[in-house]
PDB file of C-alpha atoms in Angstrom:
ATOM      1  CA  MET G  92     116.484  86.488  96.770  1.00 83.00           C
ATOM      2  CA  ARG G  93     117.939  83.198  98.093  1.00 85.00           C
ATOM      3  CA  ASP G  94     116.061  79.759  96.969  1.00 84.00           C
ATOM      4  CA  PHE G  95     115.322  77.393 100.340  1.00 84.00           C
ATOM      5  CA  LYS G  96     113.703  74.519 100.456  1.00 83.00           C
ATOM      6  CA  GLY G  97     110.561  75.446 101.768  1.00 84.00           C
ATOM      7  CA  PHE G  98     110.044  78.873 100.305  1.00 89.00           C
ATOM      8  CA  CYS G  99     112.223  81.777  98.639  1.00 91.00           C
ATOM      9  CA  GLY G 100     113.620  84.562 100.807  1.00 92.00           C
ATOM     10  CA  VAL G 101     113.919  88.127  99.654  1.00 94.00           C
ATOM     11  CA  LEU G 102     117.209  89.543 101.573  1.00 93.00           C
ATOM     12  CA  LEU G 103     118.228  92.571 102.232  1.00 94.00           C
ATOM     13  CA  ASP G 104     122.076  92.671 101.303  1.00 93.00           C
ATOM     14  CA  HIS G 105     121.924  88.904 101.343  1.00 91.00           C
ATOM     15  CA  SER G 106     122.284  88.878 104.866  1.00 92.00           C
ATOM     16  CA  LEU G 107     120.208  86.098 106.772  1.00 90.00           C
ATOM     17  CA  LEU G 108     119.696  88.366 109.377  1.00 90.00           C
ATOM     18  CA  LYS G 109     117.657  90.721 107.602  1.00 92.00           C
ATOM     19  CA  PRO G 110     114.641  88.607 105.865  1.00 94.00           C
ATOM     20  CA  ILE G 111     112.118  90.988 103.897  1.00 95.00           C
ATOM     21  CA  CYS G 112     109.922  87.996 102.936  1.00 95.00           C
ATOM     22  CA  ARG G 113     109.427  84.784 101.773  1.00 94.00           C
ATOM     23  CA  LEU G 114     107.392  83.567  98.597  1.00 93.00           C
ATOM     24  CA  ARG G 115     106.095  79.892  99.370  1.00 91.00           C
ATOM     25  CA  PHE G 116     105.061  79.143  96.161  1.00 87.00           C
ATOM     26  CA  ASN G 117     105.652  75.492  96.510  1.00 77.00           C
ATOM     27  CA  SER G 118     101.550  74.716  95.669  1.00 71.00           C
ATOM     28  CA  LEU G 119     100.011  76.045  93.055  1.00 71.00           C
ATOM     29  CA  LYS G 120      96.391  76.150  94.947  1.00 79.00           C
ATOM     30  CA  ASN G 121      98.373  77.456  98.016  1.00 87.00           C
ATOM     31  CA  LYS G 122     100.443  80.517  97.308  1.00 92.00           C
ATOM     32  CA  ARG G 123     101.666  82.917 100.511  1.00 94.00           C
ATOM     33  CA  LEU G 124     104.071  85.889 101.038  1.00 96.00           C
ATOM     34  CA  GLY G 125     105.469  85.926 104.401  1.00 96.00           C
ATOM     35  CA  LEU G 126     105.954  88.943 105.829  1.00 96.00           C
ATOM     36  CA  ILE G 127     108.446  89.694 108.446  1.00 94.00           C
ATOM     37  CA  ASN G 128     107.292  91.505 112.001  1.00 90.00           C
ATOM     38  CA  ASN G 129     109.773  93.814 112.069  1.00 82.00           C
ATOM     39  CA  GLU G 130     110.474  93.138 116.459  1.00 82.00           C
ATOM     40  CA  SER G 131     109.533  89.692 117.265  1.00 87.00           C
ATOM     41  CA  ARG G 132     110.809  88.841 113.496  1.00 86.00           C
ATOM     42  CA  GLN G 133     107.703  86.334 113.522  1.00 92.00           C
ATOM     43  CA  GLU G 134     106.473  85.489 109.923  1.00 93.00           C
ATOM     44  CA  GLU G 135     102.549  86.736 109.206  1.00 95.00           C
ATOM     45  CA  ARG G 136     101.859  84.311 106.250  1.00 94.00           C
ATOM     46  CA  VAL G 137      99.313  85.666 103.977  1.00 96.00           C
ATOM     47  CA  PRO G 138      97.436  83.814 101.138  1.00 95.00           C
ATOM     48  CA  ILE G 139      97.750  85.590  97.765  1.00 94.00           C
ATOM     49  CA  ASP G 140      95.815  84.087  93.972  1.00 91.00           C
ATOM     50  CA  ASP G 141      98.709  86.025  92.024  1.00 88.00           C
ATOM     51  CA  LEU G 142     102.416  87.632  92.015  1.00 87.00           C
ATOM     52  CA  ASP G 143     101.162  91.006  91.731  1.00 94.00           C
ATOM     53  CA  ASP G 144      98.920  90.755  94.990  1.00 95.00           C
ATOM     54  CA  ILE G 145     102.266  91.944  96.357  1.00 95.00           C
ATOM     55  CA  TYR G 146     101.855  94.828  95.299  1.00 97.00           C
ATOM     56  CA  LYS G 147      98.969  95.018  98.230  1.00 97.00           C
ATOM     57  CA  TYR G 148     101.414  94.458 101.019  1.00 97.00           C
ATOM     58  CA  ALA G 149     103.972  97.362  99.536  1.00 97.00           C
ATOM     59  CA  ASP G 150     104.190  99.645 102.955  1.00 96.00           C
ATOM     60  CA  ARG G 151     104.574  96.950 105.048  1.00 95.00           C
ATOM     61  CA  LEU G 152     107.679  95.901 103.088  1.00 96.00           C
ATOM     62  CA  LYS G 153     109.045  99.170 102.594  1.00 95.00           C
ATOM     63  CA  ALA G 154     108.515  99.433 106.408  1.00 94.00           C
ATOM     64  CA  THR G 155     110.984  96.162 106.791  1.00 94.00           C
ATOM     65  CA  VAL G 156     113.890  97.488 104.940  1.00 94.00           C
ATOM     66  CA  SER G 157     113.928 100.543 106.367  1.00 94.00           C
ATOM     67  CA  TYR G 158     113.757  98.862 110.144  1.00 92.00           C
ATOM     68  CA  TYR G 159     116.550  97.313 108.649  1.00 91.00           C
ATOM     69  CA  GLU G 160     118.419 100.380 107.438  1.00 90.00           C
ATOM     70  CA  GLN G 161     117.910 101.966 111.499  1.00 87.00           C
ATOM     71  CA  PRO G 162     121.733 102.510 112.826  1.00 83.00           C
ATOM     72  CA  SER G 163     121.979 100.455 115.722  1.00 71.00           C
ATOM     73  CA  PRO G 164     121.309 101.601 119.373  1.00 65.00           C
ATOM     74  CA  ARG G 165     124.661  99.438 120.381  1.00 55.00           C
ATOM     75  CA  GLY G 166     126.623 101.543 117.491  1.00 51.00           C
TER      76      GLY G 166
END
């Protein structure tokens, strides 16, 4: 986990090139989970009411980790 100015980033292997998700809790009313699209690396921000809401997205988070752990086609 790495703290940035606007969010807290969850990274695989401490690598900025492998973001798993972003936690945006800067506002008391608007908590958001930033899910990273594997192919485009774009962030989809989904609203959450409670920290436990992250479990609803467990499959997507696991898929992101699996994507990064695949062998590189470049070798």
